Coordinates of C-alpha atoms in Angstrom, one line a residue:
Chain S
M1 CA 10.4 78.2 1.7
K2 CA 14.0 78.0 3.0
T3 CA 12.7 76.4 6.1
F4 CA 10.8 73.8 4.0
F5 CA 13.9 72.9 2.0
H6 CA 16.1 72.5 5.1
L7 CA 13.4 70.3 6.7
L8 CA 13.2 68.3 3.5
Y9 CA 17.0 67.9 3.4
K10 CA 16.8 66.7 7.1
D11 CA 14.1 64.2 6.3
I12 CA 15.9 62.8 3.2
L13 CA 19.1 62.4 5.3
L14 CA 17.2 60.7 8.1
L15 CA 15.5 58.3 5.6
I16 CA 18.6 57.3 3.8
R17 CA 20.5 56.7 7.1
D18 CA 17.7 54.3 8.2
K19 CA 18.7 51.2 6.3
A20 CA 15.9 49.0 7.9
G21 CA 13.4 51.7 7.0
L22 CA 14.6 51.8 3.4
L23 CA 14.3 48.1 3.1
L24 CA 10.8 48.2 4.4
L25 CA 9.9 50.9 2.0
F26 CA 11.4 49.6 -1.2
L27 CA 12.3 45.9 -0.9
M28 CA 9.2 44.8 1.0
P29 CA 6.7 45.9 -1.8
L30 CA 8.9 44.2 -4.5
T31 CA 9.2 41.0 -2.4
L32 CA 5.5 41.1 -1.6
V33 CA 4.3 41.6 -5.1
L34 CA 6.8 39.0 -6.4
I35 CA 5.9 36.3 -3.9
M36 CA 2.1 36.9 -4.0
T37 CA 2.0 36.9 -7.8
S38 CA 4.2 33.8 -8.1
M39 CA 2.1 32.0 -5.5
Q40 CA -1.2 32.8 -7.0
D41 CA 0.1 32.2 -10.5
G42 CA 1.3 28.7 -9.3
V43 CA -2.1 28.0 -7.6
M44 CA -4.1 29.2 -10.7
S45 CA -1.9 27.3 -13.0
A46 CA -2.1 24.1 -11.0
N47 CA -5.9 24.3 -11.3
M48 CA -6.4 25.7 -14.7
D49 CA -3.4 26.0 -16.8
T50 CA -1.1 23.0 -16.0
E51 CA -1.9 19.8 -18.0
I52 CA -3.3 17.0 -15.9
A53 CA -1.1 13.9 -16.0
L54 CA -3.3 11.2 -17.6
I55 CA -2.6 7.6 -18.6
L56 CA -4.9 5.8 -21.1
L57 CA -5.0 2.1 -21.5
N58 CA -6.8 1.3 -24.7
D59 CA -7.6 -2.4 -24.9
D60 CA -10.3 -1.7 -27.4
E61 CA -7.8 -0.7 -30.2
D62 CA -10.7 0.0 -32.5
T63 CA -12.8 3.1 -33.5
I64 CA -13.9 4.2 -30.1
G65 CA -10.6 3.5 -28.3
N66 CA -8.5 5.1 -31.1
T67 CA -10.8 8.2 -31.4
M68 CA -10.8 8.7 -27.6
E69 CA -7.0 8.3 -27.7
K70 CA -6.7 11.0 -30.5
E71 CA -9.1 13.4 -28.6
L72 CA -7.2 13.1 -25.4
I73 CA -3.8 13.6 -27.0
K74 CA -5.2 16.7 -28.7
A75 CA -6.8 18.1 -25.5
D76 CA -4.9 21.0 -23.8
A77 CA -6.1 20.0 -20.3
F78 CA -4.3 16.7 -20.3
N79 CA -0.8 15.4 -20.6
T80 CA -1.8 12.1 -22.0
K81 CA 0.4 9.0 -22.0
I82 CA -0.6 5.8 -23.8
G83 CA -0.3 2.8 -21.5
K84 CA 0.6 0.3 -24.3
E85 CA 3.5 2.6 -25.4
I86 CA 4.9 2.5 -21.8
D87 CA 4.3 -1.2 -21.3
S88 CA 2.8 -3.4 -24.0
S89 CA 1.6 -5.9 -21.4
M90 CA -0.1 -3.3 -19.2
T91 CA -3.3 -4.4 -17.6
E92 CA -6.1 -2.5 -15.9
E93 CA -4.6 -3.4 -12.5
D94 CA -1.3 -1.9 -13.5
L95 CA -3.1 1.3 -14.5
I96 CA -4.8 1.4 -11.1
K97 CA -1.5 1.0 -9.3
L98 CA 0.1 3.8 -11.3
V99 CA -2.7 6.2 -10.3
A100 CA -2.7 5.0 -6.7
N101 CA 1.0 5.6 -6.5
G102 CA 0.6 9.2 -7.7
N103 CA 2.4 8.7 -11.0
Y104 CA -0.7 9.9 -12.8
L105 CA -3.7 12.0 -11.6
V106 CA -6.1 10.2 -13.9
G107 CA -6.2 6.8 -15.5
I108 CA -8.7 5.8 -18.2
Y109 CA -9.3 2.2 -19.2
I110 CA -11.2 1.4 -22.4
P111 CA -12.1 -2.3 -22.2
D112 CA -11.5 -4.8 -25.0
S113 CA -14.1 -5.0 -27.8
T114 CA -15.9 -1.8 -26.7
T115 CA -16.3 -0.7 -30.3
E116 CA -17.4 -4.1 -31.5
N117 CA -20.0 -4.4 -28.7
L118 CA -21.3 -0.9 -29.1
A119 CA -21.6 -1.4 -32.9
E120 CA -23.5 -4.6 -32.3
V121 CA -25.9 -2.9 -29.9
F122 CA -26.4 0.0 -32.3
K123 CA -26.9 -2.2 -35.3
N124 CA -29.6 -4.2 -33.5
K125 CA -31.3 -1.1 -32.2
L126 CA -31.2 0.7 -35.6
E127 CA -32.5 -2.4 -37.5
N128 CA -35.3 -2.8 -35.0
A129 CA -36.1 0.9 -35.2
F130 CA -36.2 0.9 -39.0
K131 CA -38.3 -2.2 -39.1
G132 CA -40.8 -0.6 -36.7
N133 CA -40.0 -3.0 -33.8
P134 CA -40.0 -1.6 -30.2
T135 CA -36.4 -0.7 -29.0
D136 CA -35.0 -0.8 -25.5
S137 CA -33.0 2.1 -24.1
L138 CA -29.2 2.1 -24.9
E139 CA -28.7 2.5 -21.1
D140 CA -29.9 -0.9 -20.4
D141 CA -27.4 -2.7 -18.3
N142 CA -26.8 -5.4 -20.9
D143 CA -26.2 -2.9 -23.6
T144 CA -23.9 -0.3 -21.9
M145 CA -20.1 -0.4 -22.2
D146 CA -18.1 1.1 -19.4
I147 CA -15.1 3.4 -19.9
R148 CA -13.5 3.2 -16.5
V149 CA -11.9 6.4 -15.0
Y150 CA -9.6 6.3 -12.0
I151 CA -8.8 9.6 -10.3
D152 CA -6.2 10.2 -7.6
P153 CA -8.1 11.0 -4.4
V154 CA -5.9 14.0 -3.6
V155 CA -7.3 15.9 -6.6
K156 CA -9.4 18.8 -5.5
P157 CA -13.2 18.5 -6.1
S158 CA -13.2 21.3 -8.6
V159 CA -10.4 19.6 -10.6
H160 CA -12.2 16.2 -10.2
S161 CA -15.3 17.7 -11.8
T162 CA -13.3 19.2 -14.6
I163 CA -11.7 15.8 -15.4
I164 CA -14.9 13.9 -15.3
S165 CA -16.7 16.5 -17.5
N166 CA -13.8 16.4 -19.9
V167 CA -13.8 12.6 -20.2
K168 CA -17.6 12.6 -20.5
E169 CA -17.5 15.2 -23.2
F170 CA -15.0 13.1 -25.2
S171 CA -16.9 9.8 -24.7
L172 CA -20.1 11.5 -25.8
K173 CA -18.4 13.0 -28.8
V174 CA -16.9 9.6 -29.8
Q175 CA -20.3 7.9 -29.2
N176 CA -22.2 10.4 -31.2
Q177 CA -19.6 10.2 -34.1
F178 CA -19.9 6.5 -33.9
S179 CA -23.7 6.3 -33.9
L180 CA -24.0 8.9 -36.6
K181 CA -21.6 6.9 -38.7
E182 CA -23.7 3.8 -38.2
I183 CA -26.9 5.6 -39.1
S184 CA -25.3 7.1 -42.3
L185 CA -24.0 3.7 -43.3
M186 CA -27.5 2.2 -42.8
L187 CA -29.1 5.1 -44.7
D188 CA -26.6 4.5 -47.5
S189 CA -27.3 0.8 -47.8
M190 CA -31.1 1.4 -47.6
S191 CA -31.1 4.0 -50.4
G192 CA -28.9 1.9 -52.6
G193 CA -26.3 4.6 -52.8
R194 CA -28.7 7.4 -53.9
I195 CA -27.9 9.6 -50.9
N196 CA -24.8 11.5 -51.8
N197 CA -22.1 11.7 -49.1
P198 CA -24.1 10.8 -46.1
E199 CA -21.2 11.2 -43.6
L200 CA -23.4 12.8 -40.9
S201 CA -20.7 12.2 -38.3
E202 CA -18.5 14.9 -39.9
V203 CA -21.1 17.6 -39.3
E204 CA -20.3 20.1 -36.6
G205 CA -23.2 22.4 -36.5
L206 CA -23.3 23.8 -33.0
S207 CA -20.3 25.3 -31.3
V208 CA -19.8 27.3 -28.0
K209 CA -17.6 30.4 -28.4
E210 CA -16.4 32.0 -25.2
N211 CA -16.1 35.8 -24.9
T212 CA -15.2 38.2 -22.1
P213 CA -17.5 41.2 -21.6
D214 CA -15.6 44.5 -21.1
K215 CA -17.1 47.7 -19.8
S216 CA -15.0 49.8 -22.2
G217 CA -16.1 47.8 -25.2
N218 CA -12.5 46.8 -25.9
D219 CA -11.4 43.2 -26.2
G220 CA -9.9 43.6 -22.7
L221 CA -7.2 41.6 -20.9
S222 CA -8.1 38.3 -19.4
P223 CA -7.7 38.5 -15.6
N224 CA -4.7 36.6 -14.4
S225 CA -2.5 36.6 -11.3
I226 CA -0.2 39.3 -12.7
Q227 CA -2.9 41.7 -13.8
H228 CA -4.6 41.2 -10.4
N229 CA -1.6 41.2 -8.1
V230 CA 0.6 43.9 -9.4
P231 CA -1.9 46.8 -9.0
A232 CA -3.5 45.3 -5.9
W233 CA -0.3 44.6 -3.9
T234 CA 1.3 47.8 -5.1
L235 CA -1.6 49.8 -3.5
F236 CA -1.3 47.6 -0.4
A237 CA 2.4 48.2 -0.2
I238 CA 2.0 52.0 -0.5
F239 CA -0.1 51.9 2.6
F240 CA 2.8 50.3 4.5
I241 CA 4.5 53.7 4.5
V242 CA 2.2 54.5 7.4
V243 CA 4.6 52.5 9.6
S244 CA 7.7 54.5 8.5
F245 CA 5.9 57.8 8.2
S246 CA 4.1 57.7 11.6
G247 CA 7.3 56.2 13.2
S248 CA 9.4 59.1 12.0
I249 CA 7.0 61.7 13.5
I250 CA 6.8 59.8 16.8
K251 CA 10.5 59.3 17.0
E252 CA 11.1 63.1 16.6
R253 CA 8.5 63.8 19.2
E254 CA 10.1 61.3 21.6
D255 CA 13.7 62.5 21.2
G256 CA 12.7 66.2 21.6
S257 CA 13.8 67.3 18.2
F258 CA 10.2 68.1 17.2
N259 CA 9.8 70.4 20.2
R260 CA 13.1 72.0 19.4
L261 CA 12.0 72.7 15.8
M262 CA 8.8 74.2 17.2
T263 CA 10.9 76.7 19.3
M264 CA 12.4 77.9 16.0
P265 CA 10.7 79.9 13.2
C266 CA 9.2 76.7 11.9
S267 CA 5.5 76.1 11.7
Y268 CA 3.8 72.7 12.2
S269 CA 2.4 72.8 8.6
T270 CA 5.9 73.4 7.2
Y271 CA 7.2 70.5 9.3
M272 CA 4.5 68.2 8.0
S273 CA 4.6 69.3 4.4
S274 CA 8.3 68.4 4.1
K275 CA 7.6 64.9 5.4
M276 CA 4.6 64.5 3.2
T277 CA 6.5 65.6 0.1
L278 CA 9.3 63.2 0.8
Y279 CA 6.9 60.3 1.4
L280 CA 4.9 61.1 -1.6
F281 CA 8.0 60.7 -3.7
V282 CA 8.8 57.5 -1.8
C283 CA 5.4 56.1 -2.8
I284 CA 5.8 57.1 -6.4
I285 CA 9.3 55.6 -6.6
Q286 CA 8.0 52.5 -4.8
F287 CA 5.1 52.2 -7.4
L288 CA 7.5 52.7 -10.4
L289 CA 9.8 50.0 -9.0
V290 CA 7.0 47.5 -8.7
L291 CA 5.7 48.4 -12.1
A292 CA 9.2 48.0 -13.6
M293 CA 9.4 44.6 -12.0
G294 CA 6.0 43.6 -13.3
I295 CA 6.8 44.7 -16.8
W296 CA 10.5 43.7 -17.2
G297 CA 11.3 41.5 -14.2
F298 CA 8.4 39.0 -14.3
P299 CA 9.2 37.6 -17.8
L300 CA 12.8 36.8 -16.5
I301 CA 11.4 34.4 -14.0
G302 CA 8.8 32.8 -16.2
L303 CA 5.8 34.9 -15.4
E304 CA 3.8 36.9 -17.8
S305 CA 4.6 40.6 -18.2
F306 CA 2.3 43.1 -16.6
V307 CA 0.3 45.0 -19.2
I308 CA -0.8 48.6 -18.8
E309 CA -3.6 49.7 -21.1
G310 CA -4.9 53.2 -21.3
Y311 CA -3.3 56.3 -20.1
F312 CA -0.2 56.0 -17.8
L313 CA -0.7 59.5 -16.4
R314 CA -4.2 58.5 -15.1
L315 CA -2.5 55.6 -13.3
L316 CA 0.0 58.0 -11.8
F317 CA -2.9 60.2 -10.7
V318 CA -4.4 57.3 -8.8
V319 CA -1.0 56.5 -7.2
I320 CA -0.6 60.1 -6.1
F321 CA -4.0 60.1 -4.4
A322 CA -3.5 56.7 -2.9
S323 CA -0.2 57.9 -1.5
L324 CA -1.8 61.0 -0.1
A325 CA -4.4 58.8 1.6
A326 CA -1.7 56.6 3.0
I327 CA 0.1 59.7 4.3
G328 CA -3.1 61.0 5.8
Y329 CA -3.6 57.7 7.5
G330 CA 0.0 57.7 8.8
T331 CA -0.6 61.2 10.2
A332 CA -3.7 60.1 12.0
I333 CA -1.9 57.1 13.5
S334 CA 1.0 59.4 14.7
A335 CA -1.5 61.6 16.4
F336 CA -3.0 58.8 18.4
A337 CA 0.0 56.5 19.0
T338 CA 2.3 57.5 21.9
T339 CA 5.2 55.2 21.0
Q340 CA 6.8 53.9 17.8
Q341 CA 5.8 50.3 18.7
Q342 CA 2.2 51.2 19.0
A343 CA 2.3 52.9 15.6
A344 CA 4.1 50.0 13.9
I345 CA 1.8 47.3 15.3
F346 CA -1.4 49.2 14.8
G347 CA -0.3 50.6 11.4
S348 CA 0.7 47.3 9.9
V349 CA -2.2 45.2 11.3
S350 CA -4.9 47.8 10.4
V351 CA -3.5 48.0 6.8
V352 CA -3.8 44.2 6.5
I353 CA -7.4 44.2 7.8
L354 CA -8.5 47.1 5.7
S355 CA -6.9 45.5 2.6
A356 CA -8.9 42.4 3.3
I357 CA -12.0 44.4 3.4
G358 CA -11.0 46.2 0.2
G359 CA -10.9 42.9 -1.6
I360 CA -7.2 42.2 -2.1
W361 CA -7.2 38.8 -0.3
V362 CA -10.7 37.6 -1.4
P363 CA -12.6 39.1 -4.3
V364 CA -15.4 41.4 -3.1
F365 CA -18.2 39.3 -4.7
A366 CA -17.2 36.4 -2.4
M367 CA -17.6 38.4 0.8
P368 CA -20.6 38.5 3.2
N369 CA -23.0 41.4 2.4
F370 CA -22.0 43.6 5.3
L371 CA -18.3 43.4 4.2
K372 CA -19.3 44.2 0.6
V373 CA -20.9 47.4 1.8
L374 CA -17.8 48.2 3.9
S375 CA -15.5 47.5 0.9
H376 CA -17.1 50.4 -1.1
F377 CA -15.8 52.9 1.4
Y378 CA -12.3 51.6 1.4
L379 CA -9.5 52.7 -1.0
L380 CA -7.6 49.4 -1.2
I381 CA -10.0 47.8 -3.7
G382 CA -8.2 45.0 -5.3
E383 CA -11.0 43.5 -7.4
W384 CA -10.1 41.6 -10.5
K385 CA -10.7 44.5 -12.8
H386 CA -9.2 47.7 -11.7
P387 CA -11.0 50.3 -13.8
I388 CA -8.0 52.4 -14.8
I389 CA -5.3 49.8 -14.9
L390 CA -7.1 47.4 -17.1
S391 CA -9.3 49.6 -19.2
Chain U
M1 CA 16.8 100.3 31.3
T2 CA 14.1 98.4 29.4
P3 CA 14.1 94.7 30.3
I4 CA 14.8 92.3 27.4
L5 CA 12.4 89.9 29.1
C6 CA 9.4 90.9 31.3
I7 CA 7.0 88.3 32.8
E8 CA 4.0 89.5 34.7
N9 CA 1.4 87.5 36.7
L10 CA 2.0 84.4 34.7
T11 CA -0.3 81.5 35.6
K12 CA -0.5 77.9 34.3
H13 CA -2.6 74.9 35.3
Y14 CA -2.2 71.6 33.5
K15 CA -5.3 69.7 32.7
N16 CA -4.7 66.8 35.1
G17 CA -2.8 68.7 37.6
E18 CA -3.9 69.2 41.2
K19 CA -2.7 72.8 41.5
N20 CA -1.4 75.7 39.5
V21 CA 2.2 75.2 38.3
L22 CA 2.7 78.9 37.9
N23 CA 1.0 81.3 40.4
G24 CA 1.4 84.9 39.2
L25 CA 5.0 84.5 38.3
T26 CA 6.6 87.9 37.8
F27 CA 10.2 88.8 37.1
S28 CA 12.3 90.6 34.5
V29 CA 15.7 90.1 32.9
N30 CA 17.8 93.1 31.8
P31 CA 19.9 93.1 28.7
G32 CA 23.4 91.7 29.3
E33 CA 22.4 89.8 32.4
I34 CA 23.0 86.1 33.2
Y35 CA 19.8 85.4 35.1
G36 CA 19.9 82.2 37.2
F37 CA 16.3 80.8 37.4
L38 CA 16.6 78.4 40.3
G39 CA 14.2 76.3 42.2
P40 CA 13.4 72.8 43.3
N41 CA 11.8 70.1 41.1
G42 CA 8.2 71.0 40.2
A43 CA 8.6 74.7 41.1
G44 CA 7.7 75.8 37.5
K45 CA 11.1 76.4 35.9
S46 CA 10.7 74.1 32.9
T47 CA 7.0 75.2 32.4
T48 CA 8.2 78.8 32.3
I49 CA 10.9 77.9 29.7
K50 CA 8.3 76.0 27.6
I51 CA 6.0 79.0 27.6
L52 CA 8.9 81.3 26.7
S53 CA 9.9 78.9 23.9
G54 CA 6.3 78.9 22.4
L55 CA 5.8 75.2 23.1
I56 CA 2.8 75.8 25.4
S57 CA 0.7 78.8 26.3
S58 CA 0.0 80.3 29.7
D59 CA -3.4 80.6 31.2
S60 CA -3.0 84.3 32.0
G61 CA -0.3 86.9 32.4
T62 CA 1.9 88.7 29.9
I63 CA 5.3 88.1 28.5
T64 CA 7.2 90.7 26.6
V65 CA 10.5 90.0 24.9
M66 CA 12.4 93.0 23.6
G67 CA 9.3 95.1 24.2
R68 CA 7.0 92.9 22.1
D69 CA 4.2 90.8 23.4
L70 CA 5.0 87.1 22.9
N71 CA 1.5 86.1 22.0
H72 CA 1.3 88.6 19.1
Y73 CA 4.9 88.5 17.8
R74 CA 5.7 84.8 18.4
D75 CA 7.4 84.2 15.0
Q76 CA 9.6 87.4 15.2
I77 CA 10.5 86.7 18.8
K78 CA 11.4 83.0 17.9
R79 CA 14.1 84.4 15.6
C80 CA 15.6 86.5 18.4
I81 CA 15.8 83.8 21.1
G82 CA 17.8 80.7 21.3
V83 CA 16.5 77.7 23.3
V84 CA 18.7 74.9 24.7
P85 CA 16.5 72.2 26.2
Q86 CA 17.4 70.0 29.0
D87 CA 17.3 66.9 26.9
I88 CA 19.6 66.4 23.9
A89 CA 17.3 67.5 21.1
I90 CA 19.2 66.9 17.9
F91 CA 19.0 64.3 15.1
P92 CA 21.2 61.5 16.3
T93 CA 21.7 59.8 12.9
L94 CA 22.9 63.1 11.3
T95 CA 26.5 64.4 11.7
A96 CA 27.1 67.5 13.8
Y97 CA 27.7 69.5 10.7
E98 CA 24.4 68.3 9.1
N99 CA 22.5 69.0 12.2
L100 CA 23.8 72.6 12.3
I101 CA 23.1 73.1 8.6
V102 CA 19.5 72.1 9.1
F103 CA 18.9 74.1 12.3
G104 CA 20.8 77.1 10.9
G105 CA 18.8 77.0 7.7
I106 CA 15.6 76.9 9.6
Y107 CA 16.7 80.1 11.4
G108 CA 17.2 81.6 7.9
I109 CA 20.9 82.3 8.3
Q110 CA 22.6 83.1 5.0
T111 CA 24.4 80.1 3.7
R112 CA 27.9 81.6 3.5
H113 CA 27.6 83.1 7.0
L114 CA 26.1 79.9 8.3
Y115 CA 29.1 77.8 7.2
R116 CA 31.5 80.3 8.8
R117 CA 29.4 80.4 12.0
I118 CA 29.3 76.6 12.2
R119 CA 33.0 76.2 11.8
Y120 CA 33.6 78.9 14.4
L121 CA 31.3 77.4 17.0
L122 CA 32.6 73.9 16.4
K123 CA 36.1 75.0 17.0
L124 CA 35.1 77.0 20.0
F125 CA 33.4 74.0 21.7
G126 CA 36.2 71.6 20.6
L127 CA 34.0 69.6 18.1
D128 CA 35.6 70.7 14.8
E129 CA 37.5 67.4 14.4
H130 CA 34.3 65.4 15.0
R131 CA 32.0 67.5 12.7
N132 CA 31.5 64.7 10.3
K133 CA 30.7 62.0 12.9
K134 CA 27.1 61.0 13.6
V135 CA 25.9 62.6 16.8
E136 CA 24.7 59.2 18.1
L137 CA 28.4 58.3 18.4
Y138 CA 29.3 61.3 20.5
S139 CA 30.0 61.1 24.3
G140 CA 27.5 62.7 26.7
G141 CA 29.6 65.9 27.0
M142 CA 30.0 66.2 23.2
K143 CA 26.2 65.9 22.8
R144 CA 25.6 68.6 25.4
R145 CA 28.0 70.9 23.6
I146 CA 26.4 70.4 20.2
N147 CA 23.0 70.8 21.9
I148 CA 24.2 74.3 23.1
I149 CA 25.7 75.2 19.8
V150 CA 22.3 74.7 18.0
G151 CA 20.8 77.4 20.4
M152 CA 23.7 79.8 19.7
L153 CA 23.9 79.5 15.9
H154 CA 21.8 82.5 15.0
E155 CA 23.5 84.8 17.6
P156 CA 20.3 85.3 19.7
S157 CA 19.7 88.3 21.8
L158 CA 18.2 86.1 24.5
L159 CA 19.4 82.6 25.2
L160 CA 17.2 80.2 27.3
L161 CA 19.3 77.4 28.9
D162 CA 17.5 74.6 30.7
E163 CA 20.1 72.8 32.8
P164 CA 22.8 72.9 30.1
T165 CA 25.5 71.2 32.2
V166 CA 23.6 68.4 33.7
G167 CA 25.4 65.0 33.7
I168 CA 28.7 65.9 32.1
D169 CA 32.3 65.9 33.1
V170 CA 34.1 68.9 34.6
Q171 CA 36.1 69.6 31.5
S172 CA 33.0 69.8 29.3
K173 CA 31.2 71.9 31.9
N174 CA 34.1 74.3 32.0
V175 CA 34.2 74.7 28.2
I176 CA 30.4 75.4 28.2
I177 CA 30.5 77.9 31.0
E178 CA 33.5 79.7 29.6
N179 CA 31.9 80.0 26.2
L180 CA 28.6 81.1 27.6
K181 CA 30.4 83.9 29.5
M182 CA 32.1 84.9 26.3
L183 CA 28.8 85.0 24.4
N184 CA 27.3 87.1 27.2
S185 CA 30.3 89.5 27.1
K186 CA 29.4 90.1 23.4
G187 CA 25.8 91.1 24.4
T188 CA 23.7 88.0 24.6
T189 CA 21.4 87.9 27.6
I190 CA 21.1 84.5 29.3
L191 CA 18.3 82.9 31.3
Y192 CA 19.6 79.8 32.9
T193 CA 18.2 77.1 35.1
S194 CA 20.2 74.7 37.1
H195 CA 20.3 72.6 40.3
D196 CA 24.1 73.3 40.7
M197 CA 24.2 76.1 43.2
D198 CA 28.0 76.5 43.0
E199 CA 27.9 76.9 39.2
A200 CA 25.0 79.4 39.5
Q201 CA 26.8 81.4 42.1
Q202 CA 29.9 81.8 39.9
F203 CA 28.1 82.1 36.6
C204 CA 25.1 84.3 37.2
S205 CA 24.9 88.0 37.6
K206 CA 21.4 87.8 39.0
V207 CA 19.4 85.0 40.5
G208 CA 15.7 84.4 41.0
I209 CA 14.5 81.6 43.2
I210 CA 11.2 80.2 42.3
D211 CA 9.0 77.9 44.4
E212 CA 5.4 76.9 44.0
G213 CA 5.1 78.9 40.8
K214 CA 6.3 82.3 41.9
I215 CA 9.6 84.1 42.6
I216 CA 10.3 84.0 46.3
T217 CA 13.5 86.0 46.2
E218 CA 15.7 87.8 43.7
G219 CA 19.1 89.6 43.5
S220 CA 22.7 89.1 42.7
P221 CA 24.3 86.0 44.4
E222 CA 26.4 88.3 46.6
E223 CA 23.4 90.4 47.6
L224 CA 21.4 87.3 48.5
I225 CA 24.3 85.8 50.5
G226 CA 24.8 89.1 52.3
R227 CA 21.2 89.2 53.5
S228 CA 21.9 87.1 56.6
E229 CA 24.9 86.0 58.6
D230 CA 23.6 82.5 58.4
Y231 CA 24.2 82.4 54.6
T232 CA 27.6 81.2 53.6
N233 CA 26.9 80.6 49.9
L234 CA 24.0 80.5 47.4
E235 CA 23.1 76.9 48.4
S236 CA 22.5 77.9 52.0
V237 CA 20.2 80.7 50.8
Y238 CA 18.4 78.3 48.5
L239 CA 17.9 75.7 51.2
K240 CA 16.7 78.2 53.8
L241 CA 14.1 79.6 51.4
T242 CA 12.8 76.4 49.8
G243 CA 13.3 74.1 52.7
K244 CA 14.8 70.6 53.0
K245 CA 11.7 68.7 52.3
L246 CA 11.9 66.4 49.3
R247 CA 10.1 67.5 46.2
D248 CA 8.5 65.3 43.5

């Protein structure tokens, strides 16, 4: 035991004297998690969370135009500016220029008399319908009114689809409200006021409610860049100790100090257990630092705080075993590598490759089938829902 | 007198080697001797030291240290022998003091005694002032001295020295040799390899010359020199017996 503690004392001293090694072990994981989380948070926000800059030019200034204006202002997906408020003499050409210059990602133009024309068309169709005359489709060229949408070509296809479907949804909603209002007015006039409160346009019968299924039956946390990146990159960073761990073994082998220790009453297992103990603590400290940054540091730079649900001790259990796996991998590398350079290059590159297979870079479901099978055998599984961390 | 070290018929063949490095090596060292284990490059000196240190094992033959078989009492024997390798084998980013604490602790020396012993040896080898300096900042001679101190820390009965004075200045060499003589006078037996024949002639009480894995002659330096009128010193004996052909 005395031998073990003296070896541990030696390993601690060697580690704290190696400033570059310390930076690699502690600063690198923090930087990695911080950068990857911020980047992914930025990408995800740009596509999903950040409001899309939109300009609306409402030349209609009647029911359809005004309702559309209200709906767009209310919508979370868009940061809507009203063209007439910016420039009362704005024309459709001005709006196109603003979008083309990149001032706005989306421009919507509602032409003059859209409401009036649609009302006319509806009225004729309804009258014909109630009189039993044949009616033409509303989509006839002569009867349709265009709401023209201009989208910056740099917008990604997925965002493009989101914009178009949002605008279509609003226009359909406005059109439905408008047509139902016309029908209710006609019914009112036909019944001579005997139908009480026939405001059919106010009825909202069918709604879509979104829910997230959760294995544990709890409400669960919605996956975001923080909940994904903190555990995933922390595990990834733990595996980077293989460079330092195998390097320290090879260095002692190269400079002869390992051989000297073996001429003393010191077994190979004692020699390895002191190193393993030290690096196990290094991994745990590394993990706690990243966790602390996720919980308390992220909110300071505008990111959401990392949330741990369930038992923290279970999480620690996972970290200990992940650390032991990393130490085992480091030992294997030190056995095969003959120089520190070999160990450093092979160690770092192989960890990156294996982490990709494990699903840290790309979710496992998006991988080809053979990689999906491989990913099941690998520890660095960074799928969106880590079973212990998130449940 | 029972030899402190007895080697009989030792053989060793490396996996990729063409021939045996050791070919029935047999010699013994008596307590209190300074045994010069001399020979050209590739003769088998370092292999013998590695086997004695427990770093590699022999193919056949027996080694007894203080009457005990090395293969059966390896751990006990390791506590009784000190090894000073040819290369500087210490932790360069630790100070001399820290290195000695670590190595002394591994030998199981009691803490209080270890501190006293470290200070004593550091003073003896002129390193006390530099004890808190990192070893990587030491000169070549200072590194050699600390390398030797590590092997002497636990007051071994048998000290194995593999070219302890190679590549250092005369002053450092003098300090090392004087202190090794003093250690020997207090009862430590020394097995020493070197290519410096003058040093060996002055330092050793007995010399064994090894070539092609076996001892070709053995005796005190005076005895060997006296065997022929052609011999003027140990170097002439050595060259006559091992030849002038270059060795790899």
